[in-house]
Short mmCIF file of C-alpha atoms and ligand atoms in Angstrom, two decimals:
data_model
loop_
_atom_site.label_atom_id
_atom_site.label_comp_id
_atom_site.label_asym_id
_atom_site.label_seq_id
_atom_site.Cartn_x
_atom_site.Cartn_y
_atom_site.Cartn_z
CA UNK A 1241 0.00 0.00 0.00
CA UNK A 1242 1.19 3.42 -0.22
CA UNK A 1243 2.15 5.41 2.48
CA UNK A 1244 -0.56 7.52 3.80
CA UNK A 1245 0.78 10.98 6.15
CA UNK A 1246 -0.41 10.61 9.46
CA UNK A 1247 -2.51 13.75 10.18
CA UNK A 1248 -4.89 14.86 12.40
CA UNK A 1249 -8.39 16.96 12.78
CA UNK A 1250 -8.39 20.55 12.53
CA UNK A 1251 -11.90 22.72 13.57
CA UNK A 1252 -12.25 25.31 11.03
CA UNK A 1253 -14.96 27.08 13.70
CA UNK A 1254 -10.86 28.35 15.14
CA UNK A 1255 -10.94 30.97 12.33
CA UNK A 1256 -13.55 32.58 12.52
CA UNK A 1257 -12.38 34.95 15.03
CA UNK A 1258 -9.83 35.74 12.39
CA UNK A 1259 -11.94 35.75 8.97
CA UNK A 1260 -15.62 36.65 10.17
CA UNK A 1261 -18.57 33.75 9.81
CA UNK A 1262 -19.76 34.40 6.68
CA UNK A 1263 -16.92 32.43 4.67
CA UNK A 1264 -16.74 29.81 7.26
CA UNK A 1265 -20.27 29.30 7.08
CA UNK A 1266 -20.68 28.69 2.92
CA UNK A 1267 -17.55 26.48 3.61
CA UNK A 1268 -19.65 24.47 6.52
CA UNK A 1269 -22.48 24.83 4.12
CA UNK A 1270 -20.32 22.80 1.36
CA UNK A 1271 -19.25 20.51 3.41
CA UNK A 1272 -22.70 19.37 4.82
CA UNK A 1273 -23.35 18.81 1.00
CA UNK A 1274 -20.63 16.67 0.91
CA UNK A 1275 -20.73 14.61 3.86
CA UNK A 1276 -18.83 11.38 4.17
CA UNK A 1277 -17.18 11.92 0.81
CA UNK A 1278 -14.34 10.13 0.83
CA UNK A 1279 -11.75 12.16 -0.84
CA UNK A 1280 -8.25 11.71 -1.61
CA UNK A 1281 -5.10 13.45 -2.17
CA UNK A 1282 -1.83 12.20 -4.25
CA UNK A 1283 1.34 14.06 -4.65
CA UNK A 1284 5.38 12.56 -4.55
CA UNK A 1285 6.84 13.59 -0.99
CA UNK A 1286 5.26 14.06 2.17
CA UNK A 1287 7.76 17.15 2.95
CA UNK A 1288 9.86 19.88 1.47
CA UNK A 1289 7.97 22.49 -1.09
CA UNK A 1290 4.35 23.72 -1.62
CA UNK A 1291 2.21 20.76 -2.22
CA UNK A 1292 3.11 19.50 1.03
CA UNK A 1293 3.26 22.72 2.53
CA UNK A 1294 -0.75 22.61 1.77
CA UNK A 1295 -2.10 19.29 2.15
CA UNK A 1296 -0.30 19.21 5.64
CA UNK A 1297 -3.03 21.52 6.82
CA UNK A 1298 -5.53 21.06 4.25
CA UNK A 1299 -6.17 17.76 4.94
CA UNK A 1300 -6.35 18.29 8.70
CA UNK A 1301 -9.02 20.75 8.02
CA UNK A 1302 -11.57 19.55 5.48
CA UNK A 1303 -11.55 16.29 7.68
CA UNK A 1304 -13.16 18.27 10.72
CA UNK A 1305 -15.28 19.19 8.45
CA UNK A 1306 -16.87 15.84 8.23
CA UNK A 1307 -15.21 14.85 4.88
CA UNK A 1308 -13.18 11.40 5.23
CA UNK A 1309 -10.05 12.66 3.70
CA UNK A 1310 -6.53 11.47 3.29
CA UNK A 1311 -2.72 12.05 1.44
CA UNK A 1312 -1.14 8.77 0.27
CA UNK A 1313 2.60 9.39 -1.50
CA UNK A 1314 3.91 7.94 -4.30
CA UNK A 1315 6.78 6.16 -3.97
CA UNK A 1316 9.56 6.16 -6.90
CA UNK A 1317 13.54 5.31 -6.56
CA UNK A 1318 16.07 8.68 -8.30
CA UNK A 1319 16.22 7.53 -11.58
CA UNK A 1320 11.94 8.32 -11.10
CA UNK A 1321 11.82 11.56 -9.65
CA UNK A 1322 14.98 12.69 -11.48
CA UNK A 1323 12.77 12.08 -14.74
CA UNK A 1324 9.92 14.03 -12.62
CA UNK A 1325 12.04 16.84 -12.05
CA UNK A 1326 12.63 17.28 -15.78
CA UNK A 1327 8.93 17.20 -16.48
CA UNK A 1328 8.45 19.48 -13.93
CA UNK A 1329 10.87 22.17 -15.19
CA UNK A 1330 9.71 21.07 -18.53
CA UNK A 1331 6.33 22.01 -18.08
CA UNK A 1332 7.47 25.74 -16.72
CA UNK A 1333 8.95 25.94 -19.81
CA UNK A 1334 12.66 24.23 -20.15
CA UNK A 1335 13.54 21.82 -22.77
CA UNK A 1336 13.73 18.73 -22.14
CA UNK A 1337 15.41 16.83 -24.99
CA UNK A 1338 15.75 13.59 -23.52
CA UNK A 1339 12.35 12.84 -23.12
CA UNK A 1340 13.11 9.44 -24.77
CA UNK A 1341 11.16 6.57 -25.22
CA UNK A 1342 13.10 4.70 -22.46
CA UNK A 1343 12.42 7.28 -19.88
CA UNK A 1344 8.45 7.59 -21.04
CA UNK A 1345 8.35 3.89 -20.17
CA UNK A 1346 10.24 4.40 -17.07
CA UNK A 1347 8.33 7.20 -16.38
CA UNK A 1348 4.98 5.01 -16.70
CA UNK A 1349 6.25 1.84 -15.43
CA UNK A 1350 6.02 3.60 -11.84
CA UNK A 1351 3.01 5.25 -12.15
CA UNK A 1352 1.70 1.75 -13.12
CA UNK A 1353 2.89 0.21 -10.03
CA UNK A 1354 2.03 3.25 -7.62
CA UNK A 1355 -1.78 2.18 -9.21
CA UNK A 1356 -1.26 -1.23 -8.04
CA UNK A 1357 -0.39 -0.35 -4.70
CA UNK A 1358 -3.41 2.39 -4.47
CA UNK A 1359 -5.89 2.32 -1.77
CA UNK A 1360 -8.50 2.69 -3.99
CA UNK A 1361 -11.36 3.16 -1.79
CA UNK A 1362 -12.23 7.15 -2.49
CA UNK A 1363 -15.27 9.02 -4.14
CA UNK A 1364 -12.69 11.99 -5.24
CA UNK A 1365 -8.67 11.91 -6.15
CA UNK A 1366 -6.92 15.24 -6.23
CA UNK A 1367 -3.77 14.23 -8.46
CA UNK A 1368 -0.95 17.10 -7.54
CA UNK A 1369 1.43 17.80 -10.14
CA UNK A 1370 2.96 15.57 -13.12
CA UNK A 1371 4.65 13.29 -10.99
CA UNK A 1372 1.71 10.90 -10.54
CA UNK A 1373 -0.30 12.18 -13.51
CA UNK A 1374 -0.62 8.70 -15.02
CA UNK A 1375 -1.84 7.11 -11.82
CA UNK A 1376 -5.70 7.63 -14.03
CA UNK A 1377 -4.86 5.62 -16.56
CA UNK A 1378 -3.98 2.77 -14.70
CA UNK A 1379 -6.32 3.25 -12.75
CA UNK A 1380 -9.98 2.47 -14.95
CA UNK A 1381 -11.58 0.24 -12.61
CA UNK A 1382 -11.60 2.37 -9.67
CA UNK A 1383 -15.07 4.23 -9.57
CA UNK A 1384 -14.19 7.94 -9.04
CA UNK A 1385 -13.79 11.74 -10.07
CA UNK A 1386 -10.15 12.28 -10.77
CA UNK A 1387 -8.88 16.01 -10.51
CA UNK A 1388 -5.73 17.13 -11.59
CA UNK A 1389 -4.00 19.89 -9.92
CA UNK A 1390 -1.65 21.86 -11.45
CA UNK A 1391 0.80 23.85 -9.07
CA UNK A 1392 3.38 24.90 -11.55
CA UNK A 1393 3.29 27.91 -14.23
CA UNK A 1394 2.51 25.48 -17.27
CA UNK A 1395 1.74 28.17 -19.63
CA UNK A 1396 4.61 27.73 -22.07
CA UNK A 1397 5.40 23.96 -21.78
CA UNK A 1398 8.22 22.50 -23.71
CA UNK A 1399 6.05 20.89 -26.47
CA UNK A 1400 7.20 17.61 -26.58
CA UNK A 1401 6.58 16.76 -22.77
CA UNK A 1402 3.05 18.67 -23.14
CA UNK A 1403 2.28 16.53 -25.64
CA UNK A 1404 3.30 13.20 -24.05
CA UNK A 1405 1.55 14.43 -20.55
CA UNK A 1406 -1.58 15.51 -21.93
CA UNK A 1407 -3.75 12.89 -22.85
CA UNK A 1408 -3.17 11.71 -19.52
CA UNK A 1409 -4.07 14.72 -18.08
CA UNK A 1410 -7.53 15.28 -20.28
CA UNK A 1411 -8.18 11.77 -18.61
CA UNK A 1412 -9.14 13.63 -15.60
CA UNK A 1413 -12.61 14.72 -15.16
CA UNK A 1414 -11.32 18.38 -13.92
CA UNK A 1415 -8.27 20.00 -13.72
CA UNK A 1416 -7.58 22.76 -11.52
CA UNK A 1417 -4.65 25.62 -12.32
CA UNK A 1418 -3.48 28.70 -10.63
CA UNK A 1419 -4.28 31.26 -13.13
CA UNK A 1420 -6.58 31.47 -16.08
CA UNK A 1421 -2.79 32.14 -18.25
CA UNK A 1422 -1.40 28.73 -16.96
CA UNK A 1423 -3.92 26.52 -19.11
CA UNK A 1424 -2.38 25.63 -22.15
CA UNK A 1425 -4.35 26.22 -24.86
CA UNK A 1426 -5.25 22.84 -26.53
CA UNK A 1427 -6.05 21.09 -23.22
CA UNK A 1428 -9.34 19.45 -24.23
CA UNK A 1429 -11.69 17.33 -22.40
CA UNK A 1430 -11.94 18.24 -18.24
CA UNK A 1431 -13.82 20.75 -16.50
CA UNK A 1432 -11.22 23.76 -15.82
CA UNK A 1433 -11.16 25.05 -12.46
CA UNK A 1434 -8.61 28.56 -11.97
CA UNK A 1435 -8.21 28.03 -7.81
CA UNK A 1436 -5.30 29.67 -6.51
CA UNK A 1437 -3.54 28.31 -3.23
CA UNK A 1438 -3.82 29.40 0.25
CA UNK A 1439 -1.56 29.41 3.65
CA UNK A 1440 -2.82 28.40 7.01
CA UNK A 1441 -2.57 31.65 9.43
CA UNK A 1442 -2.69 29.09 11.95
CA UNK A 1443 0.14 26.87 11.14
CA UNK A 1444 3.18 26.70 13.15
CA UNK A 1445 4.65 28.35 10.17
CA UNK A 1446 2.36 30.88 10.18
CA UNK A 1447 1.00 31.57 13.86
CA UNK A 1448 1.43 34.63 15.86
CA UNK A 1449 5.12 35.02 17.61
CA UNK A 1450 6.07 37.87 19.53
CA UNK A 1451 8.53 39.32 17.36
CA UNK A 1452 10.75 41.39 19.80
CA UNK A 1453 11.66 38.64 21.72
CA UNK A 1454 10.98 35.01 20.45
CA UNK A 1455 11.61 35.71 16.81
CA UNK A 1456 15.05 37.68 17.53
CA UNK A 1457 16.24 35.71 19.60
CA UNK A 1458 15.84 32.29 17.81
CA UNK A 1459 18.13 34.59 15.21
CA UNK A 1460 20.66 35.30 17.71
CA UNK A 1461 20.58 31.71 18.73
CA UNK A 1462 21.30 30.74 14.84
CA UNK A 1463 24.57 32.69 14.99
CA UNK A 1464 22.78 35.97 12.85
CA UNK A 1465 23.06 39.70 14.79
CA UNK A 1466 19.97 40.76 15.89
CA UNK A 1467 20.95 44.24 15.95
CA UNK A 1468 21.96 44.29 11.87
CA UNK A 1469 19.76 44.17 8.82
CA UNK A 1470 18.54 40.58 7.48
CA UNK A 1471 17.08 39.90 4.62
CA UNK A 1472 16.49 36.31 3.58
CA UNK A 1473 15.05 34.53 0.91
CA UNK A 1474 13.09 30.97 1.76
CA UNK A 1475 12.47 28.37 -1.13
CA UNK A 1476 13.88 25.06 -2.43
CA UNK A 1477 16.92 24.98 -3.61
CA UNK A 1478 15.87 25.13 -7.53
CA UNK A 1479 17.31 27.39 -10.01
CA UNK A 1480 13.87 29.09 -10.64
CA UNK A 1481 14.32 30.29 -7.71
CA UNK A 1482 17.51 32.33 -8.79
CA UNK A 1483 19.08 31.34 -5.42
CA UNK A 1484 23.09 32.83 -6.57
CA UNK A 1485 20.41 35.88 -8.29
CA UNK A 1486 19.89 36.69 -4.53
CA UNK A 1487 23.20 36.23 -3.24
CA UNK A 1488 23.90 38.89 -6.31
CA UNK A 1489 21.39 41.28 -4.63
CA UNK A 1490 23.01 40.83 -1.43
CA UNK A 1491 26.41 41.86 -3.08
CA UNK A 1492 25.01 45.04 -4.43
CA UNK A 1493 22.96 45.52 -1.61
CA UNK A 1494 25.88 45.41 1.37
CA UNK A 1495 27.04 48.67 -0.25
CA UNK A 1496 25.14 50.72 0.30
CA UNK A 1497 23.99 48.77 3.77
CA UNK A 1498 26.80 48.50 5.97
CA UNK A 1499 26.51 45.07 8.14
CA UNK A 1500 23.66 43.44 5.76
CA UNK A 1501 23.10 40.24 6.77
CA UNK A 1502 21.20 37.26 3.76
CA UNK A 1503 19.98 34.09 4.80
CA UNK A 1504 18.98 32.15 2.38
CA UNK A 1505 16.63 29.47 4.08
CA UNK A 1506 16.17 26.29 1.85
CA UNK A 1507 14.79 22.41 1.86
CA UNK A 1508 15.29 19.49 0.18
CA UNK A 1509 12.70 17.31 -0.29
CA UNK A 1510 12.99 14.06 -1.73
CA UNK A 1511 11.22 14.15 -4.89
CA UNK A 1512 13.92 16.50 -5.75
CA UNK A 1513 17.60 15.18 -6.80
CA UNK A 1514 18.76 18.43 -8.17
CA UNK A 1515 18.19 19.99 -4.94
CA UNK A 1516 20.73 17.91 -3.47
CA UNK A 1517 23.53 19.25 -5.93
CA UNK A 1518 22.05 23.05 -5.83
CA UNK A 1519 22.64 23.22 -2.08
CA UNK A 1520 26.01 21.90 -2.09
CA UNK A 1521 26.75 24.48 -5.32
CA UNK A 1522 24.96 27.32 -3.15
CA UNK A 1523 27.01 27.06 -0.02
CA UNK A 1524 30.35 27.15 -1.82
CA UNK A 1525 29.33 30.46 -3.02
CA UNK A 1526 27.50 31.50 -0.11
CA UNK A 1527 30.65 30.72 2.01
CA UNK A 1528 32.69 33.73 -0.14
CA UNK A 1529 30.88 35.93 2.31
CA UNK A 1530 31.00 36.58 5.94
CA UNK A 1531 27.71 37.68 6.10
CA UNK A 1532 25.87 35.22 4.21
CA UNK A 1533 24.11 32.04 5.60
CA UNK A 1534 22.86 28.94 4.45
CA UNK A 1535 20.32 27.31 6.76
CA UNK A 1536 17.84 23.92 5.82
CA UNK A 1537 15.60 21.72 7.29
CA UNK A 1538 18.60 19.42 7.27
CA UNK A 1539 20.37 21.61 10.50
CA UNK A 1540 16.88 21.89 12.48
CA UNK A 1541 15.34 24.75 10.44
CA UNK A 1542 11.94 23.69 10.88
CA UNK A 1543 8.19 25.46 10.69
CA UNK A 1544 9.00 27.36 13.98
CA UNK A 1545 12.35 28.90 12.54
CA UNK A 1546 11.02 29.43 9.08
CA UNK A 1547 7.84 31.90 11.24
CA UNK A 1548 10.87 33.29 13.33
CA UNK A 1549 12.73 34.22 9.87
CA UNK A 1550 9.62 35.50 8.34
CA UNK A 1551 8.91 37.87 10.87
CA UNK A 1552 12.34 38.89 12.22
CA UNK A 1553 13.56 39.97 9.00
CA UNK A 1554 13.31 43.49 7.63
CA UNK A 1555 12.76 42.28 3.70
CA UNK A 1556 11.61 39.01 2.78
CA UNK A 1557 13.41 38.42 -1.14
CA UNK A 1558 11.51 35.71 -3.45
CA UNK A 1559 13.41 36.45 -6.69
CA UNK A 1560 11.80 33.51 -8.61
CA UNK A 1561 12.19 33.27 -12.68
CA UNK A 1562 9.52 31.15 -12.94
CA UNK A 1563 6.90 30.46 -10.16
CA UNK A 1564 3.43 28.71 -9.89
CA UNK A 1565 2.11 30.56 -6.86
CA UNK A 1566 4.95 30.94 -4.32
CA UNK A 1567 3.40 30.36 -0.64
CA UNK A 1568 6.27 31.99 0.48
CA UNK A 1569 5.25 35.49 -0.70
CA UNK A 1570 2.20 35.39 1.23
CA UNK A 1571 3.33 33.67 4.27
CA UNK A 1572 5.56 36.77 4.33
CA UNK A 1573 3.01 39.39 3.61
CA UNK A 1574 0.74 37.74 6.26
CA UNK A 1575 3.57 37.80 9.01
CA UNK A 1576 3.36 41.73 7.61
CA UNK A 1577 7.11 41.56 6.30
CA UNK A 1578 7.49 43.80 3.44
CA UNK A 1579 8.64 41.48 0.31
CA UNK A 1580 10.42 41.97 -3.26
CA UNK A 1581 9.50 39.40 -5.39
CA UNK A 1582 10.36 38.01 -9.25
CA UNK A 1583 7.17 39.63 -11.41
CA UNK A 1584 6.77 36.05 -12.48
CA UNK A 1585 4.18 33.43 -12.49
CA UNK A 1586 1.58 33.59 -9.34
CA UNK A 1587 3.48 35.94 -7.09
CA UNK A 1588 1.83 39.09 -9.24
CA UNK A 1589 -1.61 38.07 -7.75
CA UNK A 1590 -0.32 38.39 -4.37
CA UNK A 1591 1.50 41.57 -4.60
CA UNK A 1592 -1.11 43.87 -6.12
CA UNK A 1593 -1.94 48.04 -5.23
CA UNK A 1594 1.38 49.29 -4.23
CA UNK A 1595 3.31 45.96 -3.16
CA UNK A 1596 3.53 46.14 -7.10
CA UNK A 1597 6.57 48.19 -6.98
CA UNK A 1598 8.08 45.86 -5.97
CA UNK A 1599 8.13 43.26 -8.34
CA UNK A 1600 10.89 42.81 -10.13
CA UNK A 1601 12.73 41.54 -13.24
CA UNK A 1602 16.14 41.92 -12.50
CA UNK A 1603 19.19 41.56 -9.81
CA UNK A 1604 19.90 45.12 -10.10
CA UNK A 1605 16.11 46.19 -10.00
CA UNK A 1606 16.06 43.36 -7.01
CA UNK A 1607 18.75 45.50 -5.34
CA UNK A 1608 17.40 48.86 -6.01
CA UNK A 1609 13.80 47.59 -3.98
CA UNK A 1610 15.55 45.82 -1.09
CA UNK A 1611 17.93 48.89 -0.38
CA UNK A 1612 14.88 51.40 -0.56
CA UNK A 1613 12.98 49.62 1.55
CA UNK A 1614 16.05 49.03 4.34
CA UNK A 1615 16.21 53.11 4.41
CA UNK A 1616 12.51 54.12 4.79
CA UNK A 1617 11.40 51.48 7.89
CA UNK A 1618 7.90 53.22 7.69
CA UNK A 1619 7.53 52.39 3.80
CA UNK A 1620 8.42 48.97 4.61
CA UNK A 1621 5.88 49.08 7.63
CA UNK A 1622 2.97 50.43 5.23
CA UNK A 1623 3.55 47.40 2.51
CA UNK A 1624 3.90 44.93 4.97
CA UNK A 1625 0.08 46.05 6.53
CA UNK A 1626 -1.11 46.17 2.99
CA UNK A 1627 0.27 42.81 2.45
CA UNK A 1628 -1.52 41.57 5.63
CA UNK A 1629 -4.92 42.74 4.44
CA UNK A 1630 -4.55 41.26 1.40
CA UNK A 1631 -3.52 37.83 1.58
CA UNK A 1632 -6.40 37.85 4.62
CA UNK A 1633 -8.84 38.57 1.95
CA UNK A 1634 -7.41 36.27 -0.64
CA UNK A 1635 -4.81 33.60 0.47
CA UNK A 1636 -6.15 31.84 3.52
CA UNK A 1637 -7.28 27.95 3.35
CA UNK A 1638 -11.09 28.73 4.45
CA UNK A 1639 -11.29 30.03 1.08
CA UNK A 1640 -9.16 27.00 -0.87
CA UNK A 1641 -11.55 25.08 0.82
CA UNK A 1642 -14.65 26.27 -0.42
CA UNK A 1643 -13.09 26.76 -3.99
CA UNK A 1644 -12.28 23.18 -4.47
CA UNK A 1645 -15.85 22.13 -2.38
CA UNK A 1646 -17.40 24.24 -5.17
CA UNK A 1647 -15.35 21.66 -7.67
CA UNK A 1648 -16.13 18.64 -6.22
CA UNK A 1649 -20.35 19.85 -5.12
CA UNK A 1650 -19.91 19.97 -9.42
CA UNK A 1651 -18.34 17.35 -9.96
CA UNK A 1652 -20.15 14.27 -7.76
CA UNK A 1653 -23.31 16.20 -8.27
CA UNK A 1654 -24.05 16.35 -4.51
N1 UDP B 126 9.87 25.92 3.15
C1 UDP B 126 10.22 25.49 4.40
N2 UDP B 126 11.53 25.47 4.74
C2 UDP B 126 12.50 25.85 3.90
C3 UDP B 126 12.13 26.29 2.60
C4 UDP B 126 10.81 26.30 2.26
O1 UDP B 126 9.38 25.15 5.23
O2 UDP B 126 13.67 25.81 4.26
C5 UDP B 126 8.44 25.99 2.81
C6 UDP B 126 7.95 27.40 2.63
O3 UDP B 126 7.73 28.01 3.88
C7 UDP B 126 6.70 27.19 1.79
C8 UDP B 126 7.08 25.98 0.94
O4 UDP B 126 8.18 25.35 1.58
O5 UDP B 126 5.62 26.86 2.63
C9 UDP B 126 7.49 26.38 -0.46
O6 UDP B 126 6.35 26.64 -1.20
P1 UDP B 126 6.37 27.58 -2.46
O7 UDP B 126 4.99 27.59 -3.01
O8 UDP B 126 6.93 28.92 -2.11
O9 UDP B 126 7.39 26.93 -3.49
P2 UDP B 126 7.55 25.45 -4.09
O10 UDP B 126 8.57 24.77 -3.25
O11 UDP B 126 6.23 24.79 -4.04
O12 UDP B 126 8.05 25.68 -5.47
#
């Protein structure tokens, strides 16, 4: 069987001191529609990036909400999820050459025996991302709705991947995508859903801390100064995520900053091979520099530490090239940290109104924002609060939730 994350029961009736009743009612309302679906997620690792960033409280959540819902992971050995990787950066866009016969059968060999070893007792499956997106097809004798969720900024896919992913994709009865722009064109066949992620104010990652003392300190304890600038950037260690773009900004940005601390904050997950090579690559050059540090969830940088970073620094960077949504720009905004982001991908639809300024296209642009906003505090202080109020009204999982219960109401015809 496949491993299903052990998870427990979250009462969505603990937000609504935070986001009024009227959302968390139509969500309750959906859910009493939907009662004792059985509904399933699928993705490739149970930690490290987005997906599992949102199905560790999603999950949690719609099952207080009477819904029997689980996670179950695929499992795959390196020569799998290095071929996943490449689809992945395919489908934002890179080439990918070698997508060979061989590695297509490779490729669906595993997906073929990840079907085998599927609990297949669900009304709903919520595929995430092309690493189990064949799981359908070998899968025609379960009786279900199959959803595919996109995560990733497919809008220009390299053409010959699109074209050997899609006809497993318009196997799905729906697929969901970020934005409207991320649907490539000649996807034919399941219901389109445009449903945009969501973090969990509540999370460990994302909960109140008092910043003065908690938040500092766990800095201090990390070996930064509390009493000197930080910024930091938080994301996998990918190349769309410009990580030596950042440590760039920091060069430029230590001028005219005196004592400028970076920390670039980073996981590996184990879907992810490159990762393992990036970091290594990433600390040789981060090492050049006194003041730069490289910190993972492989030296104790957990959910805690990543809140503590979020809030104790005075700019949060997210300098992505290409991006589906980026959680990490709005767990920043929310913690009401003022961010410059890569104008890329999701991370527009988060930084809207005057947070617009500061997206950006390139290092020296990056530079320019980070430096402004280290000299004028109360600038800073005004875009973080405008941050806060908008990922409240956009980004929080009470309103995922009813999105995809809107979906699946559709879809089982409850
Ligand atoms: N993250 C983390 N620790 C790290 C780096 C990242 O917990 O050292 C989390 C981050 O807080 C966010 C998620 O991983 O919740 C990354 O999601 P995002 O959508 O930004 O990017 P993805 O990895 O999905 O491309």
């Amino acid at each position: 069987m496949l491993q299903k994350v052990s998870l427990g029961v979250k009462d969505i009736n603990n937000y609504r001191m935070l986001l009024g009743s009227e959302l968390i009612d139509e969500v309750e309302a959906l859910a009493r529609d939907l009662k004792g679906l059985r509904l399933c997620h699928i993705n490739s690792t149970p930690f490290g990036g987005g997906v599992a960033e949102l199905l560790f409280s999603y999950i949690p959540m719609v099952r207080g909400l009477g819904i029997h819902a689980d996670w179950q992971v695929i499992r795959g050995d390196r020569r799998f999820f290095t071929i996943t990787k490449s689809l992945h950066n395919a489908l934002q866009g890179a080439e990918y050459p070698l997508l060979e016969q061989q590695t297509q059968r490779t490729y669906l060999a595993n997906n073929q025996r990840n079907a085998r070893e599927l609990d297949p007792n669900y009304d709903v499956f919520v595929i995430n991302d092309p690493q189990p997106a064949a799981l359908r097809h070998f899968c025609d004798g379960i009786n279900a709705k199959w959803i595919w969720r996109c995560h990733i900024d497919s809008s220009e896919p390299d053409k010959e991947t699109w074209q050997f992913l899609r006809p497993h994709i318009e196997s799905h009865d729906a697929a969901i995508f970020t934005m409207e722009k991320f649907v490539p064109p000649d996807l034919r066949g399941p219901c389109i859903a445009i449903i945009p992620p969501a973090i969990d104010p509540l999370s460990t990652k994302n909960m109140p801390l008092p910043k003065a003392e908690v938040c500092r300190t766990m800095i201090d304890n990390l070996g930064l100064d509390r009493n000197r600038p930080l910024i930091i950037q938080v994301s996998r260690f990918d190349l769309w995520k410009d990580p030596f773009g950042v440590i760039e900004v920091y060069k430029r940005a230590s001028k005219a900053v005196p004592g400028l601390q970076l920390a670039l904050v980073g996981s590996l997950a184990n879907d992810d091979p490159e990762g393992w090579e990036l970091y290594a690559a990433i600390h040789q050059e981060a090492d050049k520099y006194e003041d730069v540090h490289v910190f993972s969830n492989l030296n104790g940088i957990g959910n805690m530490e990543v809140n503590a970073f979020q809030r104790a620094s005075d700019v949060v960077i997210q300098k992505s090239i290409r991006e589906g949504f980026g959680l990490v720009v709005s767990e920043a905004l929310w913690k009401g940290t003022p961010v410059v982001a890569g104008n890329v991908g999701g991370i527009p639809l988060q930084m809207v109104g005057t947070l617009s300024n500061f997206l950006v296209d390139t290092v020296e642009e990056c530079a320019e924002k980070v430096v402004y906003l280290l000299e004028h505090p109360e600038v800073a202080e005004e875009l973080g609060k405008e941050g806060m109020a908008h990922i409240k009204n956009n980004f929080l999982m009470p309103r995922l939730i009813r999105d995809e219960f809107s979906l699946i109401k559709e879809l089982v015809g409850a």
